[in-house]
Amino acid sequence: MSKKELKKYVNGLNKEQLEEQIFELYHKFSDVKVYYDFVFNPNEDKLLSEAKFKISNEYFPIKGKKPKMRRSIAQKIIKHYLTLGVDSFLIAEVMLYTIEVAQTFSSEKTIKQELFFKSMLTSFQQAVSFLIENGIFNEFKNRVEAIKEEVIQQNWINAYEFNAILERFEY
């Protein structure tokens, strides 16, 4: 169904029919429920703490398991927040926190997987792009610089590329 057809269909419904459809969608689809729950009770502090817990658990698991170090967990959270329309400052916080936790992990353990460094570079590039696109780079500039400096200090195999990203954006 196209947007035009949907608009025509919705315009043909009376108020009671429209309310019934919304209630049905709310009960039938968990994504709709999550959306409305967020819209009417946007507890962003809770969202942030839950996100940080999940991301930290990937590198420093609570139950003594081996760290999985999956970037995809943070990416799913970020995508979900974008869908919900969460404040860009909160999304930026999650993006940078992901990299910072990975850096903390790599400062304590030797990482041999080249994919780890490549995925952190991708995360960094996406975070810097997001900050610039949303006009909030200056608010996070110190953290971005600190991430770059930590990469250099830890002698990551792609440290030069982290610096090149910042130079490319000419902040």
Coordinates of C-alpha atoms in Angstrom, one line a residue:
M1 CA 0.0 0.0 0.0
S2 CA 1.4 3.4 -0.9
K3 CA 1.3 6.5 1.3
K4 CA -1.3 8.0 -1.0
E5 CA -3.6 4.9 -0.6
L6 CA -3.0 4.8 3.1
K7 CA -3.9 8.5 3.5
K8 CA -7.1 8.0 1.5
Y9 CA -8.0 5.0 3.6
V10 CA -7.3 6.8 6.9
N11 CA -9.3 9.9 5.8
G12 CA -12.2 7.6 5.1
L13 CA -12.4 6.4 8.7
N14 CA -14.4 8.1 11.4
K15 CA -12.9 9.0 14.8
E16 CA -14.0 5.8 16.5
Q17 CA -12.7 3.5 13.7
L18 CA -9.4 5.3 13.7
E19 CA -9.1 5.0 17.5
E20 CA -9.9 1.3 17.2
Q21 CA -7.2 0.8 14.6
I22 CA -4.6 2.5 16.8
F23 CA -5.6 0.4 19.8
E24 CA -5.4 -2.8 17.7
L25 CA -1.9 -1.8 16.3
Y26 CA -0.8 -1.0 19.9
H27 CA -1.8 -4.4 21.1
K28 CA -0.7 -6.4 18.1
F29 CA 2.7 -5.0 17.3
S30 CA 5.4 -4.6 19.9
D31 CA 7.2 -1.9 17.8
V32 CA 4.1 0.3 17.9
K33 CA 3.8 -0.3 21.7
V34 CA 7.5 0.6 22.2
Y35 CA 7.0 3.7 20.1
Y36 CA 3.9 5.0 22.0
D37 CA 5.4 4.1 25.4
F38 CA 8.4 6.2 24.5
V39 CA 6.4 9.1 23.0
F40 CA 4.2 9.4 26.1
N41 CA 6.9 8.6 28.7
P42 CA 10.3 9.4 27.2
N43 CA 12.5 8.2 30.1
E44 CA 15.8 8.9 28.3
D45 CA 17.9 8.5 31.4
K46 CA 16.6 4.9 31.7
L47 CA 17.3 4.3 28.0
L48 CA 20.8 5.6 28.4
S49 CA 21.6 3.4 31.4
E50 CA 20.2 0.3 29.8
A51 CA 22.2 1.0 26.6
K52 CA 25.4 1.5 28.6
F53 CA 24.8 -1.7 30.5
K54 CA 24.3 -3.7 27.4
I55 CA 27.4 -2.3 25.7
S56 CA 29.6 -2.7 28.7
N57 CA 28.4 -6.3 29.1
E58 CA 29.8 -7.0 25.6
Y59 CA 33.3 -6.2 26.8
F60 CA 33.1 -6.8 30.5
P61 CA 30.4 -9.5 31.0
I62 CA 28.8 -9.7 34.4
K63 CA 28.6 -13.5 34.4
G64 CA 32.2 -14.3 33.9
K65 CA 31.8 -15.3 30.3
K66 CA 34.3 -14.6 27.6
P67 CA 33.8 -11.1 26.2
K68 CA 32.0 -11.1 22.8
M69 CA 33.0 -7.5 21.8
R70 CA 30.1 -7.2 19.3
R71 CA 29.7 -3.8 17.8
S72 CA 26.4 -4.9 16.4
I73 CA 24.8 -4.6 19.8
A74 CA 25.5 -0.9 20.0
Q75 CA 24.5 -0.4 16.4
K76 CA 21.1 -2.0 17.1
I77 CA 20.6 0.3 20.0
I78 CA 21.5 3.4 18.0
K79 CA 19.2 2.4 15.1
H80 CA 16.4 1.8 17.6
Y81 CA 16.9 5.2 19.1
L82 CA 17.0 6.9 15.7
T83 CA 13.7 5.2 14.9
L84 CA 12.1 6.4 18.2
G85 CA 13.3 9.9 17.6
V86 CA 15.5 10.0 20.7
D87 CA 17.4 13.2 21.3
S88 CA 20.6 13.5 19.3
F89 CA 22.7 14.2 22.4
L90 CA 21.7 10.8 23.8
I91 CA 22.5 9.0 20.6
A92 CA 25.9 10.7 20.4
E93 CA 26.5 9.7 24.0
V94 CA 25.9 6.1 23.2
M95 CA 28.0 6.3 20.0
L96 CA 31.0 7.7 21.9
Y97 CA 30.5 5.5 24.9
T98 CA 30.7 2.4 22.7
I99 CA 34.2 3.4 21.5
E100 CA 35.3 4.4 24.9
V101 CA 34.4 1.1 26.4
A102 CA 36.2 -0.7 23.6
Q103 CA 39.3 1.4 24.3
T104 CA 39.1 0.6 28.0
F105 CA 38.9 -3.1 27.1
S106 CA 41.8 -2.9 24.7
S107 CA 43.9 -1.1 27.3
E108 CA 43.5 -4.1 29.6
K109 CA 43.7 -7.0 27.0
T110 CA 45.7 -7.5 23.9
I111 CA 43.4 -7.7 20.9
K112 CA 44.7 -9.5 17.8
Q113 CA 41.6 -9.4 15.6
E114 CA 42.0 -6.7 13.0
L115 CA 38.3 -6.6 12.6
F116 CA 38.0 -5.1 16.1
F117 CA 40.1 -2.1 15.0
K118 CA 38.3 -1.8 11.7
S119 CA 34.8 -1.8 13.4
M120 CA 35.9 0.8 16.0
L121 CA 37.2 3.0 13.1
T122 CA 33.8 2.7 11.4
S123 CA 32.0 3.5 14.7
F124 CA 34.3 6.6 15.1
Q125 CA 33.6 7.8 11.6
Q126 CA 29.8 7.3 12.0
A127 CA 29.9 9.2 15.4
V128 CA 31.9 12.1 14.0
S129 CA 29.6 12.3 11.0
F130 CA 26.5 12.2 13.2
L131 CA 27.9 14.9 15.5
I132 CA 28.6 17.2 12.5
E133 CA 25.3 16.5 10.8
N134 CA 23.3 17.3 14.0
G135 CA 25.4 20.4 14.7
I136 CA 26.6 19.1 18.1
F137 CA 30.2 18.4 17.4
N138 CA 31.5 21.2 19.6
E139 CA 29.7 19.8 22.6
F140 CA 31.5 16.5 22.2
K141 CA 34.8 17.8 20.7
N142 CA 36.8 17.0 23.9
R143 CA 35.6 13.4 24.0
V144 CA 36.3 12.9 20.2
E145 CA 39.8 14.3 20.7
A146 CA 40.3 12.0 23.8
I147 CA 39.2 9.0 21.8
K148 CA 41.7 9.8 19.0
E149 CA 44.5 10.4 21.5
E150 CA 43.8 7.1 23.3
V151 CA 44.0 5.3 19.9
I152 CA 47.4 6.8 19.4
Q153 CA 48.5 6.1 22.9
Q154 CA 47.4 2.4 22.6
N155 CA 49.1 2.2 19.2
W156 CA 46.2 0.8 17.4
I157 CA 47.0 -0.5 13.9
N158 CA 44.7 2.1 12.3
A159 CA 45.6 5.1 14.5
Y160 CA 46.5 7.2 11.5
E161 CA 43.0 6.7 10.0
F162 CA 41.4 8.0 13.2
N163 CA 43.4 11.2 12.9
A164 CA 42.6 11.4 9.2
I165 CA 38.8 11.3 9.9
L166 CA 39.0 14.4 12.0
E167 CA 41.2 16.1 9.5
R168 CA 38.8 15.2 6.7
F169 CA 35.9 16.8 8.5
E170 CA 37.9 19.9 9.1
Y171 CA 36.4 20.6 12.5

